[in-house]
Coordinates of C-alpha atoms and ligand atoms in Angstrom, one line a residue:
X1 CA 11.4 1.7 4.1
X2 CA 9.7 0.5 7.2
X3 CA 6.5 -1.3 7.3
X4 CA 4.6 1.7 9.3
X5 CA 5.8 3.8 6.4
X6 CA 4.8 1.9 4.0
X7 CA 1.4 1.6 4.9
X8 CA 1.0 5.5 5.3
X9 CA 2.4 6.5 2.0
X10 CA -0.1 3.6 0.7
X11 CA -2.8 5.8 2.3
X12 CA -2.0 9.0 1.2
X13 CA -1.5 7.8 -2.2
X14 CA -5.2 6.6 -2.2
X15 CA -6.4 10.0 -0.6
X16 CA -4.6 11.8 -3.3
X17 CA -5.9 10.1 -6.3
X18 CA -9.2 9.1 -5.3
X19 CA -10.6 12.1 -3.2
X20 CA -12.4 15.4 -4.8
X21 CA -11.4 17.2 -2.2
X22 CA -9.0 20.3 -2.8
X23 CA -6.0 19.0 -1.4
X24 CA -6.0 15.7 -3.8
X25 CA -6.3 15.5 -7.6
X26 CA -9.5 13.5 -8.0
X27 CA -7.8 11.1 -11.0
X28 CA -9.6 8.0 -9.9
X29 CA -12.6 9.0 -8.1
X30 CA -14.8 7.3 -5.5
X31 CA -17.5 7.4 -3.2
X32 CA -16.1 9.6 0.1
X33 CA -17.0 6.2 2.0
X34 CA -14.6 4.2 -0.5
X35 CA -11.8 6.9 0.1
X36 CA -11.7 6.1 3.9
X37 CA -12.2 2.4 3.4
X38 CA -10.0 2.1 0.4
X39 CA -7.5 4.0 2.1
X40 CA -7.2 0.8 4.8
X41 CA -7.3 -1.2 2.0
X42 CA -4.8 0.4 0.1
X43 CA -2.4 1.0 3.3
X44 CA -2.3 -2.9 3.5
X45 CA -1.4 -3.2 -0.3
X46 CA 1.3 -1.0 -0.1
X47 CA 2.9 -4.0 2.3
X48 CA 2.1 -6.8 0.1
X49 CA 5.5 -6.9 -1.4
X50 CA 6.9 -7.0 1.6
X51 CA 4.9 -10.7 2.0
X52 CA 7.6 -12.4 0.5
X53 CA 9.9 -12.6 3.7
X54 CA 8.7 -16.0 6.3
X55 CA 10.2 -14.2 9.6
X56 CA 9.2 -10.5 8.7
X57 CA 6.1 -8.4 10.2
X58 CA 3.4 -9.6 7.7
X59 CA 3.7 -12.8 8.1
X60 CA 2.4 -12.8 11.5
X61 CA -0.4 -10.3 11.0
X62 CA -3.2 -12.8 10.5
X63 CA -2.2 -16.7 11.2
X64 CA -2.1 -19.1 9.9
X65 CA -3.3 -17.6 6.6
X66 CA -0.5 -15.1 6.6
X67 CA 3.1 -17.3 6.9
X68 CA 0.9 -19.8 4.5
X69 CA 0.3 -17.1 1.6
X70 CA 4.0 -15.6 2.7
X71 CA 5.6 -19.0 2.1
X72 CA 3.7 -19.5 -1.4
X73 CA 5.0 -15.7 -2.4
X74 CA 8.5 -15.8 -0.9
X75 CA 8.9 -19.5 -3.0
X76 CA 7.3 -18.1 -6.5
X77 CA 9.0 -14.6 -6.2
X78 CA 13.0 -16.1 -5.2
X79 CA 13.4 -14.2 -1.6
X80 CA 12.9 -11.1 -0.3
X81 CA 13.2 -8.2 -2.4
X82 CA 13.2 -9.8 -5.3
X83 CA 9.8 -10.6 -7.9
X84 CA 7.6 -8.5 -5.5
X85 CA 9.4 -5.3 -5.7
X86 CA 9.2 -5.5 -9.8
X87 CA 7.3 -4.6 -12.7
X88 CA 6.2 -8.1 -13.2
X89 CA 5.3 -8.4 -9.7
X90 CA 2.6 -6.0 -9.7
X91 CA 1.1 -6.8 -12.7
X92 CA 0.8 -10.5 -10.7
X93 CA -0.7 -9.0 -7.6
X94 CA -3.1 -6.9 -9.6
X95 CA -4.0 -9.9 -11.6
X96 CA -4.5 -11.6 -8.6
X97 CA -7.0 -9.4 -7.4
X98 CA -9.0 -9.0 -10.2
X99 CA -9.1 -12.4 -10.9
X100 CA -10.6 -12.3 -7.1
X101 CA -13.3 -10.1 -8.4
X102 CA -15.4 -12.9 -10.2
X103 CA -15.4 -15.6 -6.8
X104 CA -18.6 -14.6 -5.7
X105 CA -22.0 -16.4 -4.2
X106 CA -24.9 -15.0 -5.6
X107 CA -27.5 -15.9 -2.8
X108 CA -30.9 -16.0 -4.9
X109 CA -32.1 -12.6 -2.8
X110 CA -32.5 -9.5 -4.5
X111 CA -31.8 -7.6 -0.8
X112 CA -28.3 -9.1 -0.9
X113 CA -27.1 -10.1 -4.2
X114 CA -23.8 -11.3 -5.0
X115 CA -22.0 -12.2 -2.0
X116 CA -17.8 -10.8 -3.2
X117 CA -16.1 -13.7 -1.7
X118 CA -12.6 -12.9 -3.3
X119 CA -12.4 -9.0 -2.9
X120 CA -13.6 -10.0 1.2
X121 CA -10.3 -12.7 1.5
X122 CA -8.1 -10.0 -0.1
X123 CA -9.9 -7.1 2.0
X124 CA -9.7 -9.1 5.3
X125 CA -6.0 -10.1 4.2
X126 CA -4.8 -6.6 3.2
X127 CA -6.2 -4.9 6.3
X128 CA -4.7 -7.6 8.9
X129 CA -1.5 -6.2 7.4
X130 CA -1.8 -2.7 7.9
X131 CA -3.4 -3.2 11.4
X132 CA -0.3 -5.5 12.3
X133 CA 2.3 -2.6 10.6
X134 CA 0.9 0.8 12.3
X135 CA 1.2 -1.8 15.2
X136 CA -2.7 -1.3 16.2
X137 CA -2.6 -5.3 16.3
X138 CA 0.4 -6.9 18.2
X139 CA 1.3 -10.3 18.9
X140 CA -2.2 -11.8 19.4
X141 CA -3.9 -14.2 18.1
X142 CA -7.4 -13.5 18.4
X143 CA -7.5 -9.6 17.9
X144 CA -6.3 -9.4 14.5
X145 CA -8.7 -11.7 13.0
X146 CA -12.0 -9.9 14.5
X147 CA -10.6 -6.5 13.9
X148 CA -9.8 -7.5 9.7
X149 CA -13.0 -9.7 9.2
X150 CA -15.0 -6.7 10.9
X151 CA -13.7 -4.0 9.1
X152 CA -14.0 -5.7 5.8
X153 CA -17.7 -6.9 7.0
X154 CA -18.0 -3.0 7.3
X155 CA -16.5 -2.0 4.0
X156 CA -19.3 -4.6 2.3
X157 CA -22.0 -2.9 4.1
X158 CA -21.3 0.5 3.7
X159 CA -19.6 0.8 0.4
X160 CA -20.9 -2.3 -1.5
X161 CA -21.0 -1.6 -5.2
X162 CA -17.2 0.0 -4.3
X163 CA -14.8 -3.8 -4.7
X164 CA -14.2 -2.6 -8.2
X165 CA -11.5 -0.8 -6.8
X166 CA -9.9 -3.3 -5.8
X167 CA -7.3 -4.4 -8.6
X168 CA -6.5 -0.3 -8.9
X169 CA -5.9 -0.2 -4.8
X170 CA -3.7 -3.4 -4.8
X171 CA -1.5 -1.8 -8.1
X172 CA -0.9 1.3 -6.3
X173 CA -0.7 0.1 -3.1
X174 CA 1.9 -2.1 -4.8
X175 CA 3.8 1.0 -7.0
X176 CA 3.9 3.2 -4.0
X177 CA 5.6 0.6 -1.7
X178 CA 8.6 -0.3 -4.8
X179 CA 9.2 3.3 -4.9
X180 CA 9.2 3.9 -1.8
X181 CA 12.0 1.6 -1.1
X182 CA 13.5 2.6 -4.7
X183 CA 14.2 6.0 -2.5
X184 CA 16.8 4.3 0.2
X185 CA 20.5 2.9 -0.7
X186 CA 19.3 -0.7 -1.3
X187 CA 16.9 0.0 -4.9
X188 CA 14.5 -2.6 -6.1
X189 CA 14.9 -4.8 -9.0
X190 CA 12.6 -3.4 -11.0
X191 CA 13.2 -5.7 -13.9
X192 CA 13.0 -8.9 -12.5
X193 CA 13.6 -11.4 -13.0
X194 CA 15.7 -10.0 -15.6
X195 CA 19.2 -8.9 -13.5
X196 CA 21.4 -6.2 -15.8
X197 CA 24.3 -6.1 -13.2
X198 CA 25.9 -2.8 -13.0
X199 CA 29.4 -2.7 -14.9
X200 CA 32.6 -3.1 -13.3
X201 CA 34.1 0.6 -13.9
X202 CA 30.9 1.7 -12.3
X203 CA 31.6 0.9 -8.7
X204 CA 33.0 2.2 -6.0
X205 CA 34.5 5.1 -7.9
X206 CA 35.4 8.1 -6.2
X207 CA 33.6 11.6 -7.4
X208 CA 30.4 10.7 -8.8
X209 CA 28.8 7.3 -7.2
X210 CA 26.7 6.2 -9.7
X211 CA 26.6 2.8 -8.2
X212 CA 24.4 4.6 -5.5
X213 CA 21.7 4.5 -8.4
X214 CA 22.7 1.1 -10.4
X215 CA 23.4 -1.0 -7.7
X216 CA 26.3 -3.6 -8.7
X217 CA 23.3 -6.6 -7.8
X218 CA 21.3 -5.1 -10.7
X219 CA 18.8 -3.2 -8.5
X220 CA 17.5 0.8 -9.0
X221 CA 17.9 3.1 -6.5
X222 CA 17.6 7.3 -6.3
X223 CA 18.4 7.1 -2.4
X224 CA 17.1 10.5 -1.3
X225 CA 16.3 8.8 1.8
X226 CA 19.4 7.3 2.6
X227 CA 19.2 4.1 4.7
X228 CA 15.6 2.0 5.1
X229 CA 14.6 3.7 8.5
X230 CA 16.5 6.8 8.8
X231 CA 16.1 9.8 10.3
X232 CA 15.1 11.6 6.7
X233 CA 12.7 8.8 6.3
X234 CA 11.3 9.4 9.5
X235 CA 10.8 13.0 8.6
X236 CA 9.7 12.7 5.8
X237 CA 7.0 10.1 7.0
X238 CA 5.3 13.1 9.3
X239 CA 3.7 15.7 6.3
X240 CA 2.5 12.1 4.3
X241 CA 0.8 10.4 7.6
X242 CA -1.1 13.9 8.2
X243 CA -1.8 14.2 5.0
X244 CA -3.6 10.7 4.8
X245 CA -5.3 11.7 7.8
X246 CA -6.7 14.6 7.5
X247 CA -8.0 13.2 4.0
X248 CA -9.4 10.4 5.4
X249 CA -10.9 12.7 8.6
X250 CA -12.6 14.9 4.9
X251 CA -14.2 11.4 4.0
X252 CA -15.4 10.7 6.7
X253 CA -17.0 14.0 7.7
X254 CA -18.2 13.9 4.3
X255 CA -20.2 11.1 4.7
X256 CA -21.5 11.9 7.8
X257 CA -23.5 15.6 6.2
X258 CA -21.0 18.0 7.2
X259 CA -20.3 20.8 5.1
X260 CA -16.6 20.5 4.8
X261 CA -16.3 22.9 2.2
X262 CA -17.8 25.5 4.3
X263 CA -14.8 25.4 6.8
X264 CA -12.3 24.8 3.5
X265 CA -13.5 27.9 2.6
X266 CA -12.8 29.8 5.8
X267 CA -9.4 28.0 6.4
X268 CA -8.6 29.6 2.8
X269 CA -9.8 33.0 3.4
X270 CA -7.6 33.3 6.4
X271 CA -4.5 32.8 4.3
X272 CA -3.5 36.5 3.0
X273 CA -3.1 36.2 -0.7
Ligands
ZN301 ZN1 10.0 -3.8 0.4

């Protein structure tokens, strides 16, 4: 799947399980400030496995920082499309930013409290990523830097007490992006780094293809989308980025006093039953 996509399914996924609005389910709920935040946030974890490649998109969203932590997770993870896109892998990113959680300043003040140091990096990190995929940031060096360090700056001030989402945004952020590119031909390794091979009767058979869902490299894959990039993916890409919109437009009108519900409510009495 393409970076752009990635980051909107990331989005919607986070609208969908953390909003109380009608059209999401509410399992993991948070302030309507942290759905639109962590909806940024969560759009940039859903590329993070995708920061294991030197020459790709993300690791030119925020340098230097970004080729430096992209070298460091290509290395550990063995290439591209390899430890990130597995079950192991996300239980290492989620770690990691959890483990983030505790690197904090506390600054003696009872106005500010504990400064988050760690969720901040990982917010200002995460966010240069989905800026540089939905191609809002392009080949600068400046831009991306103010735009990520202010928009995490305005995460900490308006949703404060909200980092402890965190960990839970980078694991589905995470889980959305491996199955998202579990749905084209190539699969994931989902075991890594165990590698069960697909056996040799398997392949290229005529009739039923079930090396289109064991892949003879070991990797998984239920390719309803065909090729990364395809037309299907593109189409299917349009109802998930409006979704995340208009769920992150709700948020946001939300938290600004209007009476969403009210026009929810009209919108739905409009639809003959
Ligand atoms: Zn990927």
């Amino acid at each position: 799947m393409m970076g752009g996509h990635h980051a909107a399914t990331g989005a919607a996924a986070w609208v969908a399980v953390t909003a109380s609005t009608p059209i999401a389910f509410g399992w993991y709920p948070v302030s309507d400030a942290s759905v639109f935040t962590g909806a940024l946030v969560c759009a940039g974890a859903a590329l993070l496995p995708d920061a294991d490649h030197h020459s790709g998109t993300i690791a030119n969203s925020l340098k230097p920082v970004s080729n430096g932590v992209v070298k460091v997770i290509e290395t550990l993870s063995g290439g591209h499309r390899k430890g990130t896109h597995s079950i192991l892998g996300v239980a290492v990113f989620t770690a990691i930013a959890w483990a983030l959680g505790f690197l904090s300043i506390d600054t003696g003040d009872d106005r500010f409290g504990a400064i988050l140091i760690g969720p901040g990096i990982m917010c200002v990190l995460l966010v240069s990523f989905a800026l540089k995929a939905l191609k809002i940031t392009r080949d600068t060096k400046v831009l991306p830097w103010t735009m990520s360090v202010t928009l995490a700056v305005l995460i900490a001030i308006f949703a404060p007490e909200e980092w402890y989402w965190m960990p839970f945004s980078v694991a589905l952020g995470c889980i959305v992006h491996i199955l998202g590119d579990m749905i084209t031909t190539a699969g994931v390794p989902l075991l890594w780094p165990l590698k069960f091979r697909s056996p040799y009767w398997m392949r290229n058979k005529r009739g039923i293809e079930l090396d289109m869902f064991w892949r003879s490299g070991g990797n998984i894959a239920i390719p309803i989308l065909g090729n990364a990039g395809s037309v299907r993916e593109w189409i299917f890409l349009v109802p998930v980025s409006l979704y995340a919109i208009v769920g992150i437009v709700w948020a946001i009108l939300n938290e600004m006093g209007y009476d969403t519900m009210a026009v929810w409510n009209q919108v739905v009495a409009l639809v003959p039953a």
